Amino acid sequence: MASPYNPPRGPHRGKQPSFSQLRAFTAVAEHLHFRDAAAAIGMSQPALSGAVSALEEALGVQLLERTTRKVLLSPAGERLAVRARTVLDAVAELMEEAEAAQAPFTGVLRLGVIPTVAPYLLPTVLRLVHRRWPELDLQVHEEQTSSLLDGLAAGRLDLLLLAVPLGVPGITELPLFDEDFVLVTPEGHPLAGRDAIPREALKELRLLLLDEGHCLRDQALDICREAGRTEGAEVTTTAAGLATLVQLVAGGLGVTLLPRTAVTVETARNTALWTGGFADPAPSRRIALAMRTGTARHAEFEELAEALRGAMEELPVRVVGGGDRSGTGGPGSGA
């Protein structure tokens, strides 16, 4: 049986919701479970329950429907949860602006990076940051694009390093460079080591790709469609990462496409792997930083992007000028 619950009757004059109460309520609204909500915000379960009850008393409305098995939002709770999240986001933006105003390139910078970029560009990024901004606490999160975008929108991440264009409202892209794709084949393959390979060669090849969710998979499929590959042509998806993908190629299971920045790391360990270059214009992708439009750290991230362009001139890429905000690659781009 559900325990009896007496909803509060009318707000008490002079009582205002506290930040802690709003934070507790939004956590419960998100998880619909007191234990999970308490763990998510680092609060004890009794303290969280008390904070929500105090908020209900301050507002004079019942926010939750409590039973012995689950927690549900009341109709008023559903409406006020949206308002509470807006208030918390506004406070977070206030704190972010205050921190940014104190000194640029200090404090925490939470950088999200896609898996097909992280192993190949992070050494350059980390060297630059450690050398130029030693007071910056750079925290790296490697996730797929959809998760990174969610994290940026929610404020969990500050800046992203990924392939563009994203086509997402409220996000500003700071292009860094374009890089070509190369064809990776096993030793003895007819296209092994060739230059000026026509894209049409992709029509009938047995192509190995990353799993669903990786943007590199989508880019490779776009390139194949541009080359005239039909939907019915064989595409085998068997790898969660590029390291596994190239080993499958070395074993003779097919061929794959790699961004040029990944070639040395992923192919140097195995002499059974060969690479081939495409005829101009080669398929390519564009890599950029992405930030929330209007972020208080806009100028800081602009400076970081310009510094990264200079640091990446040593890589096998074509650096994009800071004035190019289109977020699109060149002709035939797979980005």
Tab-separated table of C-alpha atoms in Angstrom:
chain	number	residue	atom	x	y	z
A	1	MET	CA	0.000	0.000	0.000
A	2	ALA	CA	1.227	3.474	-0.746
A	3	SER	CA	1.925	5.530	2.342
A	4	PRO	CA	-0.470	8.474	2.946
A	5	TYR	CA	0.830	11.797	1.741
A	6	ASN	CA	-0.438	15.188	2.778
A	7	PRO	CA	0.490	17.802	0.180
A	8	PRO	CA	1.576	21.201	1.441
A	9	ARG	CA	-1.121	23.868	1.548
A	10	GLY	CA	-0.050	27.171	0.059
A	11	PRO	CA	3.395	28.770	0.062
A	12	HIS	CA	4.744	30.325	3.224
A	13	ARG	CA	5.433	34.028	2.867
A	14	GLY	CA	9.111	34.894	2.934
A	15	LYS	CA	10.325	31.397	2.079
A	16	GLN	CA	12.381	31.077	-1.098
A	17	PRO	CA	13.627	27.854	-2.703
A	18	SER	CA	17.336	27.257	-2.164
A	19	PHE	CA	19.842	26.198	-4.795
A	20	SER	CA	20.308	22.911	-2.946
A	21	GLN	CA	16.570	22.216	-2.986
A	22	LEU	CA	16.283	22.918	-6.720
A	23	ARG	CA	19.327	20.741	-7.410
A	24	ALA	CA	17.855	17.866	-5.388
A	25	PHE	CA	14.463	18.129	-7.103
A	26	THR	CA	15.906	18.206	-10.647
A	27	ALA	CA	18.014	15.139	-9.845
A	28	VAL	CA	14.923	13.238	-8.675
A	29	ALA	CA	12.977	14.475	-11.716
A	30	GLU	CA	15.707	13.110	-13.972
A	31	HIS	CA	16.244	9.735	-12.290
A	32	LEU	CA	12.784	9.149	-10.718
A	33	HIS	CA	14.641	7.290	-7.981
A	34	PHE	CA	15.858	8.766	-4.698
A	35	ARG	CA	18.939	6.556	-4.327
A	36	ASP	CA	20.115	7.126	-7.909
A	37	ALA	CA	19.431	10.863	-7.693
A	38	ALA	CA	21.350	11.161	-4.425
A	39	ALA	CA	24.332	9.320	-5.895
A	40	ALA	CA	24.284	11.496	-9.012
A	41	ILE	CA	24.696	14.747	-7.076
A	42	GLY	CA	26.783	13.425	-4.175
A	43	MET	CA	24.101	13.928	-1.492
A	44	SER	CA	22.869	11.469	1.090
A	45	GLN	CA	19.438	10.013	0.427
A	46	PRO	CA	17.861	11.431	3.634
A	47	ALA	CA	19.276	14.891	2.852
A	48	LEU	CA	17.951	14.720	-0.687
A	49	SER	CA	14.494	13.630	0.454
A	50	GLY	CA	14.448	16.417	3.019
A	51	ALA	CA	15.500	19.007	0.444
A	52	VAL	CA	12.680	17.996	-1.904
A	53	SER	CA	10.131	18.093	0.927
A	54	ALA	CA	11.376	21.543	1.955
A	55	LEU	CA	11.010	22.717	-1.653
A	56	GLU	CA	7.439	21.440	-1.776
A	57	GLU	CA	6.690	23.297	1.454
A	58	ALA	CA	8.289	26.499	0.174
A	59	LEU	CA	6.354	26.349	-3.100
A	60	GLY	CA	3.133	25.094	-1.609
A	61	VAL	CA	2.648	22.373	-4.208
A	62	GLN	CA	3.162	18.628	-4.384
A	63	LEU	CA	5.991	17.908	-6.820
A	64	LEU	CA	6.250	14.127	-6.484
A	65	GLU	CA	3.943	11.157	-6.111
A	66	ARG	CA	5.676	8.746	-3.764
A	67	THR	CA	4.777	5.064	-3.572
A	68	THR	CA	6.559	2.095	-2.046
A	69	ARG	CA	7.920	1.098	-5.457
A	70	LYS	CA	8.598	4.205	-7.489
A	71	VAL	CA	8.609	7.972	-7.686
A	72	LEU	CA	6.551	9.904	-10.217
A	73	LEU	CA	6.318	13.576	-11.020
A	74	SER	CA	3.003	15.203	-10.287
A	75	PRO	CA	1.525	17.397	-13.052
A	76	ALA	CA	2.868	20.451	-11.208
A	77	GLY	CA	6.210	18.702	-10.758
A	78	GLU	CA	6.536	18.105	-14.491
A	79	ARG	CA	6.061	21.819	-15.214
A	80	LEU	CA	8.273	23.068	-12.409
A	81	ALA	CA	11.088	20.622	-13.209
A	82	VAL	CA	11.635	22.498	-16.474
A	83	ARG	CA	11.723	25.815	-14.614
A	84	ALA	CA	14.102	24.457	-11.993
A	85	ARG	CA	16.514	23.212	-14.674
A	86	THR	CA	16.438	26.660	-16.308
A	87	VAL	CA	17.354	28.286	-12.985
A	88	LEU	CA	20.233	25.854	-12.383
A	89	ASP	CA	21.560	26.381	-15.917
A	90	ALA	CA	21.455	30.142	-15.405
A	91	VAL	CA	23.422	29.826	-12.162
A	92	ALA	CA	25.978	27.586	-13.900
A	93	GLU	CA	26.404	30.182	-16.645
A	94	LEU	CA	26.859	32.866	-13.987
A	95	MET	CA	29.627	30.859	-12.312
A	96	GLU	CA	31.238	30.112	-15.690
A	97	GLU	CA	31.293	33.779	-16.611
A	98	ALA	CA	32.741	34.753	-13.239
A	99	GLU	CA	35.476	32.130	-13.549
A	100	ALA	CA	36.310	33.174	-17.102
A	101	ALA	CA	36.493	36.819	-16.060
A	102	GLN	CA	39.110	36.061	-13.420
A	103	ALA	CA	41.787	34.829	-15.817
A	104	PRO	CA	41.769	33.023	-19.180
A	105	PHE	CA	43.343	29.580	-19.499
A	106	THR	CA	43.046	28.800	-15.804
A	107	GLY	CA	40.725	26.446	-13.981
A	108	VAL	CA	39.100	23.421	-15.597
A	109	LEU	CA	38.557	22.871	-19.327
A	110	ARG	CA	36.530	19.750	-20.085
A	111	LEU	CA	37.394	18.731	-23.646
A	112	GLY	CA	35.361	16.104	-25.476
A	113	VAL	CA	37.065	14.201	-28.322
A	114	ILE	CA	35.785	11.567	-30.755
A	115	PRO	CA	37.615	8.188	-30.774
A	116	THR	CA	38.846	8.568	-34.376
A	117	VAL	CA	40.638	11.797	-33.427
A	118	ALA	CA	41.789	11.309	-29.838
A	119	PRO	CA	44.798	8.956	-30.274
A	120	TYR	CA	46.242	10.923	-33.184
A	121	LEU	CA	45.720	14.579	-32.211
A	122	LEU	CA	45.796	14.558	-28.419
A	123	PRO	CA	49.618	14.362	-28.219
A	124	THR	CA	49.794	17.634	-30.162
A	125	VAL	CA	47.004	19.206	-28.110
A	126	LEU	CA	48.496	18.186	-24.766
A	127	ARG	CA	51.993	19.383	-25.652
A	128	LEU	CA	50.612	22.761	-26.673
A	129	VAL	CA	48.477	23.194	-23.554
A	130	HIS	CA	51.209	22.099	-21.138
A	131	ARG	CA	53.729	24.408	-22.768
A	132	ARG	CA	51.613	27.539	-23.192
A	133	TRP	CA	48.998	27.292	-20.438
A	134	PRO	CA	50.392	25.254	-17.537
A	135	GLU	CA	47.699	26.587	-15.183
A	136	LEU	CA	44.898	25.123	-17.306
A	137	ASP	CA	43.413	21.911	-15.912
A	138	LEU	CA	42.589	20.066	-19.132
A	139	GLN	CA	40.255	17.114	-18.641
A	140	VAL	CA	39.707	14.864	-21.673
A	141	HIS	CA	36.570	12.819	-22.351
A	142	GLU	CA	36.589	10.408	-25.311
A	143	GLU	CA	33.047	9.705	-26.537
A	144	GLN	CA	31.078	9.350	-29.744
A	145	THR	CA	29.692	12.464	-31.399
A	146	SER	CA	26.100	12.197	-30.153
A	147	SER	CA	27.238	11.817	-26.553
A	148	LEU	CA	29.650	14.738	-26.894
A	149	LEU	CA	26.911	17.000	-28.245
A	150	ASP	CA	24.621	16.031	-25.387
A	151	GLY	CA	27.422	16.769	-22.922
A	152	LEU	CA	28.113	20.159	-24.463
A	153	ALA	CA	24.448	21.143	-24.422
A	154	ALA	CA	24.048	20.027	-20.803
A	155	GLY	CA	27.173	21.854	-19.633
A	156	ARG	CA	29.010	18.625	-18.768
A	157	LEU	CA	31.619	19.494	-21.415
A	158	ASP	CA	33.071	22.887	-22.346
A	159	LEU	CA	34.608	22.269	-25.763
A	160	LEU	CA	34.626	19.531	-28.401
A	161	LEU	CA	37.242	18.315	-30.897
A	162	LEU	CA	35.481	16.416	-33.660
A	163	ALA	CA	34.534	16.139	-37.334
A	164	VAL	CA	32.204	18.770	-38.784
A	165	PRO	CA	29.824	20.072	-40.030
A	166	LEU	CA	27.470	19.287	-37.165
A	167	GLY	CA	24.411	21.238	-38.271
A	168	VAL	CA	23.336	21.732	-34.657
A	169	PRO	CA	21.736	25.044	-33.592
A	170	GLY	CA	23.441	26.840	-30.736
A	171	ILE	CA	26.913	25.475	-31.502
A	172	THR	CA	29.732	27.471	-33.064
A	173	GLU	CA	32.430	25.604	-35.002
A	174	LEU	CA	36.060	26.745	-35.125
A	175	PRO	CA	37.613	24.864	-38.086
A	176	LEU	CA	41.172	23.620	-37.612
A	177	PHE	CA	42.142	21.545	-40.658
A	178	ASP	CA	41.081	19.249	-43.495
A	179	GLU	CA	42.639	15.817	-43.918
A	180	ASP	CA	42.415	13.269	-46.720
A	181	PHE	CA	41.299	9.691	-46.412
A	182	VAL	CA	43.575	6.889	-47.603
A	183	LEU	CA	42.720	3.354	-48.659
A	184	VAL	CA	44.202	0.636	-46.425
A	185	THR	CA	44.601	-2.779	-48.031
A	186	PRO	CA	46.295	-6.091	-47.240
A	187	GLU	CA	49.618	-6.894	-48.875
A	188	GLY	CA	49.186	-8.186	-52.407
A	189	HIS	CA	45.865	-6.418	-53.003
A	190	PRO	CA	45.582	-4.950	-56.555
A	191	LEU	CA	45.322	-1.417	-55.109
A	192	ALA	CA	48.072	-1.807	-52.496
A	193	GLY	CA	50.489	1.125	-52.595
A	194	ARG	CA	48.878	2.796	-55.595
A	195	ASP	CA	48.525	6.542	-56.035
A	196	ALA	CA	45.726	8.429	-57.799
A	197	ILE	CA	43.167	5.706	-57.128
A	198	PRO	CA	39.818	6.729	-58.660
A	199	ARG	CA	36.929	6.863	-56.231
A	200	GLU	CA	35.000	4.534	-58.507
A	201	ALA	CA	37.283	1.758	-57.285
A	202	LEU	CA	35.272	1.737	-54.052
A	203	LYS	CA	32.173	0.477	-55.844
A	204	GLU	CA	32.863	-3.231	-55.501
A	205	LEU	CA	35.491	-3.498	-52.743
A	206	ARG	CA	34.758	-5.478	-49.604
A	207	LEU	CA	34.732	-2.557	-47.185
A	208	LEU	CA	35.286	-2.912	-43.440
A	209	LEU	CA	33.801	-0.146	-41.300
A	210	LEU	CA	33.428	0.878	-37.677
A	211	ASP	CA	30.311	0.081	-35.677
A	212	GLU	CA	27.160	2.188	-35.785
A	213	GLY	CA	27.480	5.504	-33.954
A	214	HIS	CA	30.981	6.389	-35.146
A	215	CYS	CA	30.957	9.456	-37.390
A	216	LEU	CA	33.842	7.967	-39.389
A	217	ARG	CA	31.544	5.143	-40.484
A	218	ASP	CA	29.028	7.668	-41.824
A	219	GLN	CA	31.781	9.629	-43.570
A	220	ALA	CA	33.096	6.495	-45.259
A	221	LEU	CA	29.620	5.515	-46.430
A	222	ASP	CA	29.084	9.022	-47.828
A	223	ILE	CA	32.317	8.702	-49.796
A	224	CYS	CA	31.203	5.346	-51.169
A	225	ARG	CA	27.824	6.716	-52.228
A	226	GLU	CA	29.547	9.622	-53.997
A	227	ALA	CA	31.699	7.050	-55.791
A	228	GLY	CA	28.577	5.320	-57.089
A	229	ARG	CA	28.531	2.433	-54.653
A	230	THR	CA	25.047	0.941	-54.451
A	231	GLU	CA	23.236	0.247	-51.205
A	232	GLY	CA	23.397	-3.461	-51.943
A	233	ALA	CA	27.195	-3.594	-52.204
A	234	GLU	CA	28.795	-5.570	-49.413
A	235	VAL	CA	29.728	-3.600	-46.298
A	236	THR	CA	30.926	-5.566	-43.290
A	237	THR	CA	30.904	-3.890	-39.896
A	238	THR	CA	33.022	-5.774	-37.409
A	239	ALA	CA	35.134	-3.328	-35.407
A	240	ALA	CA	34.615	-0.951	-32.503
A	241	GLY	CA	37.916	0.853	-33.086
A	242	LEU	CA	40.446	1.622	-35.808
A	243	ALA	CA	43.141	-0.594	-34.269
A	244	THR	CA	40.922	-3.659	-34.669
A	245	LEU	CA	39.738	-2.527	-38.079
A	246	VAL	CA	43.215	-2.416	-39.615
A	247	GLN	CA	44.127	-5.795	-38.142
A	248	LEU	CA	41.103	-7.277	-39.897
A	249	VAL	CA	42.385	-5.703	-43.098
A	250	ALA	CA	45.830	-7.235	-42.499
A	251	GLY	CA	44.116	-10.598	-42.108
A	252	GLY	CA	42.679	-10.317	-45.595
A	253	LEU	CA	39.040	-9.717	-44.664
A	254	GLY	CA	38.699	-6.574	-46.755
A	255	VAL	CA	39.855	-2.969	-47.088
A	256	THR	CA	39.066	0.199	-45.135
A	257	LEU	CA	39.409	3.969	-45.163
A	258	LEU	CA	41.592	5.812	-42.644
A	259	PRO	CA	42.023	9.538	-42.036
A	260	ARG	CA	45.614	10.444	-42.841
A	261	THR	CA	46.455	11.453	-39.254
A	262	ALA	CA	45.738	7.864	-38.160
A	263	VAL	CA	47.827	6.093	-40.800
A	264	THR	CA	51.235	6.073	-39.106
A	265	VAL	CA	49.894	4.971	-35.725
A	266	GLU	CA	47.628	2.249	-37.067
A	267	THR	CA	49.680	0.764	-39.929
A	268	ALA	CA	53.320	1.033	-38.826
A	269	ARG	CA	53.036	-1.994	-36.563
A	270	ASN	CA	52.095	-4.421	-39.334
A	271	THR	CA	54.027	-4.883	-42.580
A	272	ALA	CA	51.020	-6.715	-44.054
A	273	LEU	CA	49.175	-3.376	-44.294
A	274	TRP	CA	49.539	-1.153	-47.358
A	275	THR	CA	48.056	2.248	-48.109
A	276	GLY	CA	46.933	3.895	-51.323
A	277	GLY	CA	46.118	7.508	-52.160
A	278	PHE	CA	43.090	8.751	-54.062
A	279	ALA	CA	43.131	10.943	-57.138
A	280	ASP	CA	42.487	14.641	-56.571
A	281	PRO	CA	40.263	15.851	-55.156
A	282	ALA	CA	40.727	13.158	-52.535
A	283	PRO	CA	37.852	12.477	-50.132
A	284	SER	CA	38.470	14.322	-46.883
A	285	ARG	CA	37.047	15.339	-43.558
A	286	ARG	CA	37.238	18.559	-41.582
A	287	ILE	CA	38.212	18.658	-37.904
A	288	ALA	CA	37.154	21.566	-35.721
A	289	LEU	CA	36.605	22.754	-32.199
A	290	ALA	CA	32.947	23.216	-31.258
A	291	MET	CA	31.624	25.383	-28.439
A	292	ARG	CA	28.278	26.645	-27.193
A	293	THR	CA	27.348	29.824	-29.046
A	294	GLY	CA	27.641	32.736	-26.649
A	295	THR	CA	29.842	30.943	-24.122
A	296	ALA	CA	31.699	33.249	-21.752
A	297	ARG	CA	34.962	31.596	-22.858
A	298	HIS	CA	34.489	32.429	-26.534
A	299	ALA	CA	37.661	34.552	-26.826
A	300	GLU	CA	39.673	31.938	-24.940
A	301	PHE	CA	38.534	29.146	-27.252
A	302	GLU	CA	39.249	31.301	-30.320
A	303	GLU	CA	42.828	31.765	-29.090
A	304	LEU	CA	43.158	28.038	-28.435
A	305	ALA	CA	41.926	27.248	-31.964
A	306	GLU	CA	44.460	29.606	-33.519
A	307	ALA	CA	47.270	28.081	-31.461
A	308	LEU	CA	46.183	24.582	-32.483
A	309	ARG	CA	46.231	25.532	-36.166
A	310	GLY	CA	49.856	26.518	-35.792
A	311	ALA	CA	50.761	23.369	-33.849
A	312	MET	CA	49.072	21.104	-36.420
A	313	GLU	CA	50.997	22.417	-39.398
A	314	GLU	CA	53.492	19.620	-38.733
A	315	LEU	CA	50.774	16.991	-39.296
A	316	PRO	CA	49.722	15.601	-42.720
A	317	VAL	CA	46.755	17.993	-42.920
A	318	ARG	CA	45.672	21.230	-44.596
A	319	VAL	CA	45.235	23.880	-41.914
A	320	VAL	CA	42.083	25.985	-42.305
A	321	GLY	CA	42.232	29.736	-41.711
A	322	GLY	CA	40.490	31.111	-38.644
A	323	GLY	CA	38.098	33.144	-40.779
A	324	ASP	CA	36.550	30.035	-42.381
A	325	ARG	CA	33.511	29.169	-40.227
A	326	SER	CA	31.579	27.241	-42.855
A	327	GLY	CA	32.271	23.884	-41.245
A	328	THR	CA	32.266	22.145	-44.624
A	329	GLY	CA	35.065	20.286	-46.299
A	330	GLY	CA	36.296	20.707	-49.824
A	331	PRO	CA	34.775	19.118	-52.894
A	332	GLY	CA	33.826	15.536	-52.248
A	333	SER	CA	34.366	15.927	-48.519
A	334	GLY	CA	33.312	12.999	-46.413
A	335	ALA	CA	33.105	15.151	-43.291
